[in-house]
Coordinates of C-alpha atoms and ligand atoms in Angstrom, one line a residue:
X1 CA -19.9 19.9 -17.8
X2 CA -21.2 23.6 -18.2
X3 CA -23.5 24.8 -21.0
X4 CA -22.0 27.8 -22.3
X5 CA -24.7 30.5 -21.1
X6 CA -22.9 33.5 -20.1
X7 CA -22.9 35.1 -16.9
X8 CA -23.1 38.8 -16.4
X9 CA -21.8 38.8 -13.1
X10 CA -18.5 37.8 -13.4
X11 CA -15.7 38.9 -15.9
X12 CA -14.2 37.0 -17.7
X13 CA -17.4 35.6 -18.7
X14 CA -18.2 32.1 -16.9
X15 CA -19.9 29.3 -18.2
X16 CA -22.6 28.6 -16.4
X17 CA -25.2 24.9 -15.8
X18 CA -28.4 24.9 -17.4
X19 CA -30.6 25.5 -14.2
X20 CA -30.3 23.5 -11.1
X21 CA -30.2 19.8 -12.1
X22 CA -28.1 20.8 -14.7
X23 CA -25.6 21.2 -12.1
X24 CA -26.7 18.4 -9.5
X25 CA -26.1 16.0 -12.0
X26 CA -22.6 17.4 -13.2
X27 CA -21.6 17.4 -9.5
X28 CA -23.4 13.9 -8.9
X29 CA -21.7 12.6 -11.9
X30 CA -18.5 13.9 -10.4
X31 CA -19.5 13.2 -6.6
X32 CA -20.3 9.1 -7.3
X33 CA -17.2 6.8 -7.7
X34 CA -15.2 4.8 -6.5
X35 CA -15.0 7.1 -3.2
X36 CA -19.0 5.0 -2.8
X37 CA -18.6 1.8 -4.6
X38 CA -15.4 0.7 -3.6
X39 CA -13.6 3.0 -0.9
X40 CA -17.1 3.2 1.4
X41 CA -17.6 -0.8 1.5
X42 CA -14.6 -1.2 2.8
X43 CA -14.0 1.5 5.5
X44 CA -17.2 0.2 6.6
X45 CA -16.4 -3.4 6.6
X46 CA -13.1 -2.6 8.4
X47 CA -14.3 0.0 11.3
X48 CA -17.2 -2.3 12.4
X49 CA -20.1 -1.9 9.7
X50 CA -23.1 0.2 11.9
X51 CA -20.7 2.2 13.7
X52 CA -19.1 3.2 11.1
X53 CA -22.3 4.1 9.2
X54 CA -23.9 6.0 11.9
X55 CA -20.8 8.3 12.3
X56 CA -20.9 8.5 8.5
X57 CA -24.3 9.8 8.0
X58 CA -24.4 12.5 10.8
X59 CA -21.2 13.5 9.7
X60 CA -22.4 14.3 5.7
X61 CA -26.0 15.7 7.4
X62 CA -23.8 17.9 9.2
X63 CA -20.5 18.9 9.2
X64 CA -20.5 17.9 5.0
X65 CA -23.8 20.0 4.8
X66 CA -22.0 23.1 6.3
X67 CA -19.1 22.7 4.4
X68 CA -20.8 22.5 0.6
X69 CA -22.9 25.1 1.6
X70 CA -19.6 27.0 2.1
X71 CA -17.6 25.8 -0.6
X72 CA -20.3 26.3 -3.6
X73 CA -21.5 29.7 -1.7
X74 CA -17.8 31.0 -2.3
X75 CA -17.4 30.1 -5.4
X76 CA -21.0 31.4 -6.6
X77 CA -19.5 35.1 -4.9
X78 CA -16.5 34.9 -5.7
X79 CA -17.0 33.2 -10.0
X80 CA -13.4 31.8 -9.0
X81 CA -12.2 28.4 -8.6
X82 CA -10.4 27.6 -4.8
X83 CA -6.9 29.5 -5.4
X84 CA -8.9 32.9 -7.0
X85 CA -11.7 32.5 -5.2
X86 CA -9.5 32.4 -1.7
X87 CA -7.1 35.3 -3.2
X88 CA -10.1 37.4 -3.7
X89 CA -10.6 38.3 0.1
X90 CA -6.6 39.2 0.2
X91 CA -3.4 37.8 -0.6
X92 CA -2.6 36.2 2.8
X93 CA -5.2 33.7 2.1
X94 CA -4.3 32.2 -1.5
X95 CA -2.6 29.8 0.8
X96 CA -5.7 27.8 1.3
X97 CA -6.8 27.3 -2.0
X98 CA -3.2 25.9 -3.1
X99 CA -3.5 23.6 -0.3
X100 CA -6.9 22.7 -1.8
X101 CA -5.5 22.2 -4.8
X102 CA -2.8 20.1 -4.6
X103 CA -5.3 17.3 -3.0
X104 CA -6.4 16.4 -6.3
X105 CA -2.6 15.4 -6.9
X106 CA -2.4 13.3 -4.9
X107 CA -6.1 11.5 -5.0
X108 CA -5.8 11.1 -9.2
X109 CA -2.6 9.0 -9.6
X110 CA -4.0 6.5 -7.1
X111 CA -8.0 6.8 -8.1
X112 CA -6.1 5.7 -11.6
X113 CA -4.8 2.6 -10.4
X114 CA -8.3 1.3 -9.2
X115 CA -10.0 2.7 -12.4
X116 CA -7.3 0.7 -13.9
X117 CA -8.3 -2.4 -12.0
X118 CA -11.9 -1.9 -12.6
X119 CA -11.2 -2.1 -16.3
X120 CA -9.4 -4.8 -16.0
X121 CA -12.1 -7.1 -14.6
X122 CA -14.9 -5.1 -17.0
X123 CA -12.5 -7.4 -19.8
X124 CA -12.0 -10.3 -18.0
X125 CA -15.5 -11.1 -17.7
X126 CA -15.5 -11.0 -21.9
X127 CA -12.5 -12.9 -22.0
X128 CA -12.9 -15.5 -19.2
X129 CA -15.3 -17.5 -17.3
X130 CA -16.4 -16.3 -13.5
X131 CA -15.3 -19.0 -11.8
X132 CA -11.8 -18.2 -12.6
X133 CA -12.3 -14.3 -11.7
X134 CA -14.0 -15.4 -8.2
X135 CA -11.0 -17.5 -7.4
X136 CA -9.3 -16.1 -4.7
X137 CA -5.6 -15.6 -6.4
X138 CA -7.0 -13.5 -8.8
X139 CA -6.9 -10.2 -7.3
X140 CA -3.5 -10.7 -5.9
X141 CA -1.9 -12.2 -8.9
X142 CA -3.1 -9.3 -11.1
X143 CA -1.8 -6.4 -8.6
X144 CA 1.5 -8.6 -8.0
X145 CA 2.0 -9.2 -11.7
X146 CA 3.7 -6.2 -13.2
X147 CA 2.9 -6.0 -16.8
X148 CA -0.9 -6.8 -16.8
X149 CA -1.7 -3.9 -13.8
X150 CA 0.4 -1.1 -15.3
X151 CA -1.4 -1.9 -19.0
X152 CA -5.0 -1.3 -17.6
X153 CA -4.3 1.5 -15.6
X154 CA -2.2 3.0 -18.7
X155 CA -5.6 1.7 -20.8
X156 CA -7.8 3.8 -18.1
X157 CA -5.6 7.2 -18.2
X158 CA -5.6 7.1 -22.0
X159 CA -9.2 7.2 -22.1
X160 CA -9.6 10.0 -19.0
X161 CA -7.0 11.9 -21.5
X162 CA -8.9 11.2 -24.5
X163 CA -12.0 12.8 -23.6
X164 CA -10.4 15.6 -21.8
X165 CA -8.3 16.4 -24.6
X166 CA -10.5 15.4 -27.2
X167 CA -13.4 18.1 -25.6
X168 CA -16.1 15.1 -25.9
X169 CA -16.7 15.7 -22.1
X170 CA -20.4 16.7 -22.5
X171 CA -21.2 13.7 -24.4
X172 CA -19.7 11.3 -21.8
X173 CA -21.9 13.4 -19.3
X174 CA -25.1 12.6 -21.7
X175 CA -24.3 9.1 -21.5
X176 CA -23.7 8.7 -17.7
X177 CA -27.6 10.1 -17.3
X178 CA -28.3 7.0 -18.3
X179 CA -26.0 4.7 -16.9
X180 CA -26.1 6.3 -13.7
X181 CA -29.5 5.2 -12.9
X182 CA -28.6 1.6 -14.5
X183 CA -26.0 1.1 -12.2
X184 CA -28.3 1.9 -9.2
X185 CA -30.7 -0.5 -10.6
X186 CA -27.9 -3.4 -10.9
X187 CA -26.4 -2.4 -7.3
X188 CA -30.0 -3.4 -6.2
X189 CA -30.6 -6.6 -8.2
X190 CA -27.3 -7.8 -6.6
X191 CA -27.9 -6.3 -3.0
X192 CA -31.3 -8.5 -2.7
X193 CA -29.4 -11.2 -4.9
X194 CA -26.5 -10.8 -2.2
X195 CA -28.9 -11.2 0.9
X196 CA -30.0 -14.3 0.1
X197 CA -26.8 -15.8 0.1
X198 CA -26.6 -18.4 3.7
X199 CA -24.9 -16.1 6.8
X200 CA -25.5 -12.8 4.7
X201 CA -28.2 -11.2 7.5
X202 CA -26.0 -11.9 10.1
X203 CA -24.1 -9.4 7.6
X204 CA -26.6 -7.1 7.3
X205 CA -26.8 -6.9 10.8
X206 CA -23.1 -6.5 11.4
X207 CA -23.7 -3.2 8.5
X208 CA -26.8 -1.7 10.0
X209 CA -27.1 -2.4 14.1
X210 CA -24.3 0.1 15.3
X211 CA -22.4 -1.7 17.9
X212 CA -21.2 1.3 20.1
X213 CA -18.0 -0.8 21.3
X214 CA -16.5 -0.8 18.1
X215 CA -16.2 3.0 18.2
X216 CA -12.7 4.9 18.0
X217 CA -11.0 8.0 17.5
X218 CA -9.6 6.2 14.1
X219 CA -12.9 5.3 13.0
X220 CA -14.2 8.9 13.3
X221 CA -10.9 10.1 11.4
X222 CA -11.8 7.4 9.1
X223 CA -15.4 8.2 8.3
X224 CA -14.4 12.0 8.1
X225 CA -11.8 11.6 5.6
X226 CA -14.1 9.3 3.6
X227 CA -16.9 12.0 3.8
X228 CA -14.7 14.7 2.3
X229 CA -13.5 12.3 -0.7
X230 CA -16.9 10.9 -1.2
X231 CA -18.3 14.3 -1.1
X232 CA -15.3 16.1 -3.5
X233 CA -14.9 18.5 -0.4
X234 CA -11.5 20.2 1.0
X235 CA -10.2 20.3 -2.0
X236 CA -11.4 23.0 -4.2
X237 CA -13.8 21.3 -6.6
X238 CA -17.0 22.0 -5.1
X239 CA -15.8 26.0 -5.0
X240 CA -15.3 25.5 -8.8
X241 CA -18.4 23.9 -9.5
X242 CA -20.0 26.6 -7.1
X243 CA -18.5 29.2 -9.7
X244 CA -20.7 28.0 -12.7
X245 CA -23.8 27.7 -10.6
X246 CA -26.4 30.8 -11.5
X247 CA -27.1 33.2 -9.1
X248 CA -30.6 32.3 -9.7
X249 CA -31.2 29.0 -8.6
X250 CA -31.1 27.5 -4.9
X251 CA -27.9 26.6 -3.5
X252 CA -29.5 24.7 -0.2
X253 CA -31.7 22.3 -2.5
X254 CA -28.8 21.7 -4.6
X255 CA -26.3 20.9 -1.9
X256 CA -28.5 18.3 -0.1
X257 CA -29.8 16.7 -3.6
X258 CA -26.3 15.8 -4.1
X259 CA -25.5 14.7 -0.7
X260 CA -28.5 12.4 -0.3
X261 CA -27.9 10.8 -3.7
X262 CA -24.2 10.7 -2.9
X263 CA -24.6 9.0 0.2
X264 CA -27.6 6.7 -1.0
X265 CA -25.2 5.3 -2.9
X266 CA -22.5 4.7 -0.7
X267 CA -25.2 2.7 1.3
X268 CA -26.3 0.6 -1.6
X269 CA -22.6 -0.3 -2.3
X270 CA -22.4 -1.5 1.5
X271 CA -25.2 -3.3 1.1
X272 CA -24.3 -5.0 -2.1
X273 CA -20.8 -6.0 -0.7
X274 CA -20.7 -5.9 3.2
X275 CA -23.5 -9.0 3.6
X276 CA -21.9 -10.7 1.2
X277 CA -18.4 -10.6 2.3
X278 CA -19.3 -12.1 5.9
X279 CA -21.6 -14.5 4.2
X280 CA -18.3 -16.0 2.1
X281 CA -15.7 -15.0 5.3
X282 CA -18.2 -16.2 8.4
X283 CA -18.1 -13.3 10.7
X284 CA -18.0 -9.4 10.8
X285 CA -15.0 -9.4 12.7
X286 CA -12.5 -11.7 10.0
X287 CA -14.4 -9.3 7.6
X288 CA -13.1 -6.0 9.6
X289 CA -9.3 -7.5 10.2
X290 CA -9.4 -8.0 6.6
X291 CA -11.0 -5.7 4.4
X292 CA -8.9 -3.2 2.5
X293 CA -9.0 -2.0 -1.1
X294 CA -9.4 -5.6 -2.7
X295 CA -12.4 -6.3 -0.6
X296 CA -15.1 -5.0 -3.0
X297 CA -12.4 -7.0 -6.1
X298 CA -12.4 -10.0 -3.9
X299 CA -16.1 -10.5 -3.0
X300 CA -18.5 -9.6 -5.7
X301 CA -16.7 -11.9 -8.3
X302 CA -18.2 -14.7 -5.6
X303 CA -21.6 -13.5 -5.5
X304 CA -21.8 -13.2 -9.2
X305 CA -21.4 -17.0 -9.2
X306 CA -24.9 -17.0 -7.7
X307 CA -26.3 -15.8 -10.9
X308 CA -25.0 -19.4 -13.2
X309 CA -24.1 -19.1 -16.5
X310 CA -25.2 -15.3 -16.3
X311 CA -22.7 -15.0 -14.0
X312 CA -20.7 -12.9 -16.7
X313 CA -23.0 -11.1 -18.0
X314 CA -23.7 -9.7 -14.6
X315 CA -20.0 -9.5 -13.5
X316 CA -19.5 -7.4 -17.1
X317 CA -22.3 -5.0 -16.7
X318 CA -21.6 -4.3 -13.5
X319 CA -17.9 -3.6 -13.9
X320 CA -19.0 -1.5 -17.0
X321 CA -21.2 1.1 -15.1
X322 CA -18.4 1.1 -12.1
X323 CA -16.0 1.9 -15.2
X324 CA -18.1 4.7 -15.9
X325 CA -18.6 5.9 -12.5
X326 CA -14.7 5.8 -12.1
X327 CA -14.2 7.5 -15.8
X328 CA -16.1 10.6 -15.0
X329 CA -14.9 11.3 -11.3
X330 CA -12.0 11.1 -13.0
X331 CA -12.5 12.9 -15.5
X332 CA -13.3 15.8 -13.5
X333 CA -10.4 15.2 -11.4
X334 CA -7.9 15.4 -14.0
X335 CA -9.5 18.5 -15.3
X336 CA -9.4 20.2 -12.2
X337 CA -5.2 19.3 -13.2
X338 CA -5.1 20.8 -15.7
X339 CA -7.2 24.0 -15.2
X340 CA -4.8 24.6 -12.2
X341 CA -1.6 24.0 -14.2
X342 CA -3.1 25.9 -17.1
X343 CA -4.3 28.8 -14.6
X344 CA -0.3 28.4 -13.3
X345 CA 1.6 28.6 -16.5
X346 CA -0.7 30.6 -18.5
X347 CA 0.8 28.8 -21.4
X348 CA -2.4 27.3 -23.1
X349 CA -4.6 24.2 -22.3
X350 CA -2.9 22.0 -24.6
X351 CA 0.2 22.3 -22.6
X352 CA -1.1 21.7 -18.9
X353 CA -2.9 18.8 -20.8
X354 CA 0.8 17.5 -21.5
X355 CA 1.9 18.6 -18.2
X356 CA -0.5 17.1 -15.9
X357 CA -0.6 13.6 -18.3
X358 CA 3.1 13.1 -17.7
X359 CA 2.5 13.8 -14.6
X360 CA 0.1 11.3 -14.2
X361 CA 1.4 8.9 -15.8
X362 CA 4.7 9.1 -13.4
X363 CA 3.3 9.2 -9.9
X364 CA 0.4 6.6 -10.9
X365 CA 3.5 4.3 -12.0
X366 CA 4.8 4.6 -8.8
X367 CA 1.7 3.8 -6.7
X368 CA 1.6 1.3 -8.5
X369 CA 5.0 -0.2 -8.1
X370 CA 3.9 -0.1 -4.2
X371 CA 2.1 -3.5 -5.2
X372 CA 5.2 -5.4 -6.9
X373 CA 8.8 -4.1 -7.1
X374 CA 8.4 -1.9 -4.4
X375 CA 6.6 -4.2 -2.2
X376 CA 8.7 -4.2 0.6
X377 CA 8.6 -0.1 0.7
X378 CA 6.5 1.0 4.2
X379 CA 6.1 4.4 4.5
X380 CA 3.3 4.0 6.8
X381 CA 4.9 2.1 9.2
X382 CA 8.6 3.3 8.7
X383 CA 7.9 7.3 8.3
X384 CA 5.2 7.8 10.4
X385 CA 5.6 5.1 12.4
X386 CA 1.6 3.3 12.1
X387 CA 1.7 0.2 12.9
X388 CA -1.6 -1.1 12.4
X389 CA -1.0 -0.1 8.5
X390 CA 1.9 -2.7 8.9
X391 CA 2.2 -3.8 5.2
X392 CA 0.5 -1.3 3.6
X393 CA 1.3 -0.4 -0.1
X394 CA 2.1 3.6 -1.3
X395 CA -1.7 3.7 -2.4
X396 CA -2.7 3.5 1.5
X397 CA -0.1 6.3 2.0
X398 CA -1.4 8.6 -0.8
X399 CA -4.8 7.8 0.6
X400 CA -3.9 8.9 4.3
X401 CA -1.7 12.0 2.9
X402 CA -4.9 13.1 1.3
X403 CA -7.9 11.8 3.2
X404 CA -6.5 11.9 7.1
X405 CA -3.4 15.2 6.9
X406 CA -4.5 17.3 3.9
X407 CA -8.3 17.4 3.8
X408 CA -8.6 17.9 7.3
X409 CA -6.3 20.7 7.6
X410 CA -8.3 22.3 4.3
X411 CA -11.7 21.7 5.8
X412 CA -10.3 24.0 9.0
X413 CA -8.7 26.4 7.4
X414 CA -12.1 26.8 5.4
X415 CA -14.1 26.6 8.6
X416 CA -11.9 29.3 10.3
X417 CA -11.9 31.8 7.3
X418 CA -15.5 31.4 6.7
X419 CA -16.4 31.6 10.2
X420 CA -14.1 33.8 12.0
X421 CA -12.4 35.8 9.6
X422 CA -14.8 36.9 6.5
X423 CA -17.7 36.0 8.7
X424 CA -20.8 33.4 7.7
X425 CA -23.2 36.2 6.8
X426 CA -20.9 37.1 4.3
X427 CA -21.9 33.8 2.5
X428 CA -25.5 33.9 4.3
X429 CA -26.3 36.8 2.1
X430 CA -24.7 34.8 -1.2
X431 CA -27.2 31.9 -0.3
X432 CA -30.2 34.0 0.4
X433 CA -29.7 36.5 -2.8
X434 CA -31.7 33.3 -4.5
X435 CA -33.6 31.2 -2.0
X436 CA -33.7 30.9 2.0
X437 CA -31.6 29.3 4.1
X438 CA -33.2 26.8 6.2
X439 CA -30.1 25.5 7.4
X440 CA -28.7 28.4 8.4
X441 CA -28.4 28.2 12.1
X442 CA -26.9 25.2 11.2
X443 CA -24.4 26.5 9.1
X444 CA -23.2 29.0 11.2
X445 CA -23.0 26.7 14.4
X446 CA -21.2 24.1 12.2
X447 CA -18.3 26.7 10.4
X448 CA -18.0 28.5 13.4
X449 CA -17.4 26.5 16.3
X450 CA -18.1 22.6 16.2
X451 CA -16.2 21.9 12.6
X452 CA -12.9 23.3 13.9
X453 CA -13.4 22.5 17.7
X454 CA -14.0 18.8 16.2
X455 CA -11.5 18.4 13.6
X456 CA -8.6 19.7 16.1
X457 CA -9.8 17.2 18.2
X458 CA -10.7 14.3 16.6
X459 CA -6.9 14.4 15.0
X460 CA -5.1 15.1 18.6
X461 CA -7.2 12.3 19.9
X462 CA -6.1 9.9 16.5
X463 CA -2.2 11.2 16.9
X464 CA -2.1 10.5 20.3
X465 CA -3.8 7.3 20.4
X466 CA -1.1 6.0 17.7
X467 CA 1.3 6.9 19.6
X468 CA 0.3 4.9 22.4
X469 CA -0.2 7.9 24.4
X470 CA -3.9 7.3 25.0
X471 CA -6.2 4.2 24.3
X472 CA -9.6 5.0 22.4
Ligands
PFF501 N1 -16.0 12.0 -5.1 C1 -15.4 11.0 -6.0 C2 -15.6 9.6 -5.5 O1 -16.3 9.5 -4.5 O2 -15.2 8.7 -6.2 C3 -13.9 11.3 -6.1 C4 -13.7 12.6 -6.7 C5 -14.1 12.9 -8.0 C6 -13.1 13.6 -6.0 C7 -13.9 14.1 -8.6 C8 -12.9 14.8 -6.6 C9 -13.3 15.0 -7.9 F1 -13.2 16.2 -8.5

């Protein structure tokens, strides 16, 4: 990920990126991923489609801007990653960056199984014709099936592990420059392929005209959380890759690069999936009471059809460049592991490598047996008691523990400590040492007051409306 110029400001010695893209595409490579092609499509089909959209874009131009800005500006000060760089400014506050850290815990195991599913429709389109792959037991029968699910997801951690351990990270990063802009070509082919299917602009519309009804304290919580996952922010990654970043180059212009490239993605996905999906299910709203994480597994398989007997062809590529997409977010999840565990036990790479792999292995298992022998399990609804995730599987309660309670409470405690306690011109100064900072007013209006004024409130508002206390 970092070429291996040295850095005088920091000791030890830091790697650092080759100038400014070099980082924007290490962070883009680790930014876009299944967070846009597969978790955005269907948040969005599920909370309404424009609404959800809207919220979603003002929230990255906003509250995600301040919050990169932040994260990358204290790691550039700092040259730490979160728990350092947090510890820096006094002991009382290392308590934020382990917080930070143990999100990626909880996000790899399940971002495993669905890499793992990914691959296993990538082979099924070698192996078998499209029709059977766009029939609707498919997806279900797969998930259901024990053996078949824990052997691709075993098949997709092997090869996250491989090139982790193997150290042939860069060249995986040399390839994804290229398929990265190959898979935004395909998403388009299908998008426009997708619209002309009958009923899909009636989709479109359902994913672009914001209908102001549909909006809810849960949808807000829902875009939020998606934001900070899409975005790999409230959980320490973006401080880390703020550390390699030179004090030369401009922080702003790199920060918004990624989030409009980011984000254009996650659009595009939408737009590829979301049209298509009413088109096959009639109306926006069956599409909303039934999209979850088999939506985007469920409805693409149909529209590959379209394409006749190129129908694999199309359904193989495009699963290949998702495989990739998945492969190197998760790549540069799992090495976030095992820099942490290796930072922890000081007892070599090679042995956090075994450490966090085990551990991998284990908890992605269990997500996993959330689909099959431990169907019945509902921690959603029997813990905390959420009843519209009635019959949800562990994966939706690793999602929530990570995306609605964890990276919330991160994201304030960052807002609180940058704003309040070491003060925004501390990283003002950071930012401008290379470049100005257009966005500062922003920034400090954001960290200061309506980030943590609006995450306290937006979670009161979500609790309390579970609980039947009020209706929003
Ligand atoms: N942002 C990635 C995605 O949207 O798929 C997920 C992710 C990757 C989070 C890498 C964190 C990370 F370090």
């Amino acid at each position: 990920m970092a070429n291996s110029t040295e850095t005088t400001e920091t000791a030890p010695a830091r790697a650092s990126w080759s100038g400014k893209w070099g980082f924007i595409l290490a962070a883009a490579a680790s930014a876009v991923g299944l967070g846009n092609l597969w978790r955005f499509p269907y948040l969005a089909a599920k909370y309404g489609g424009g609404a959800f959209l809207i919220t979603y874009i003002v929230l990255v131009v906003t509250f995600g801007f301040a919050l990169m800005m932040a994260e990358t500006a204290l790691g550039r000060m700092t040259g730490q990653s979160a728990i350092g760089a947090f510890r820096s400014f006094g002991k009382k506050f290392t308590i934020i960056g382990i917080l930070a850290s143990a999100v990626p815990f909880i996000i790899t195991p399940y971002y495993a199984l669905i890499g793992g599913w990914v691959t296993k429709y990538m082979a099924s389109y070698i192996v078998q014709p499209a029709e059977a792959i766009a029939d609707g037991e498919f997806f279900g029968g797969f998930i259901l099936q024990n053996a078949e699910s824990y052997l691709w997801m075993f098949i997709f951690i092997a090869c996250v592990v491989a090139v982790v351990a193997f150290g042939v990270k860069r060249g995986i990063e040399r390839v994804n420059k290229v398929l990265m802009p190959a898979l935004i070509i395909m998403a388009i082919i299908i998008s426009i392929f997708a619209l002309t299917l009958p009923g899909a602009l009636d989709g479109l519309a359902y994913y672009l005209i914001p209908d102001f009804s549909k909006f809810s304290a849960e949808l807000v919580v829902a875009a939020m959380g998606q934001m900070f996952f899409s975005l790999s922010l409230a959980m320490g990654i973006m401080i880390t890759y703020g550390s390699y970043f030179s004090k030369k180059e401009d922080l702003e212009h790199s920060v918004r690069r990624i989030e409009l490239f980011d984000t254009g993605i996650a659009i595009l996905a939408g737009l590829m999936i979301i049209p298509a999906a009413v088109a096959v299910q009639g109306s926006g709203e069956t599409v909303a009471s039934t999209a979850g994480p088999g939506l985007m597994f469920g409805v693409l398989p149909q529209v590959f059809l379209g394409f006749g007997f190129a129908a694999n062809i199309i359904g193989f590529l495009f699963f290949a460049l998702v495989f990739f997409a998945a492969l190197t977010s998760c790549i540069s999840l799992f090495e976030t592991l095992v820099s942490i565990v290796d930072d922890a036990t000081n007892k070599g790479r090679k042995f956090a490598i075994m450490v966090c792999t085990v551990f991998l292995v284990i908890v992605a298992t269990i997500v996993n047996l959330g689909y099959n022998e431990l169907l019945s399990i509902d921690l959603m609804y029997s813990v905390f008691g959420i009843g519209e995730y009635q019959d949800s599987q562990l994966l939706d309660f690793f999602d929530f523990l990570s995306n609605t309670i964890m990276m919330p409470i991160v994201a304030l405690l960052t807002c609180i400590f940058v704003g309040w306690i070491i003060k925004p011109k501390t990283l003002i100064s950071e930012v401008k040492q290379s470049s100005k900072f257009t966005g500062e007013k922003l920034f400090v209006v954001m960290i200061k007051y309506i980030a943590p004024v609006f995450v306290v409130v937006i979670l009161v508002a979500y609790v309390m409306n579970t609980a039947g206390i009020i209706n929003l």
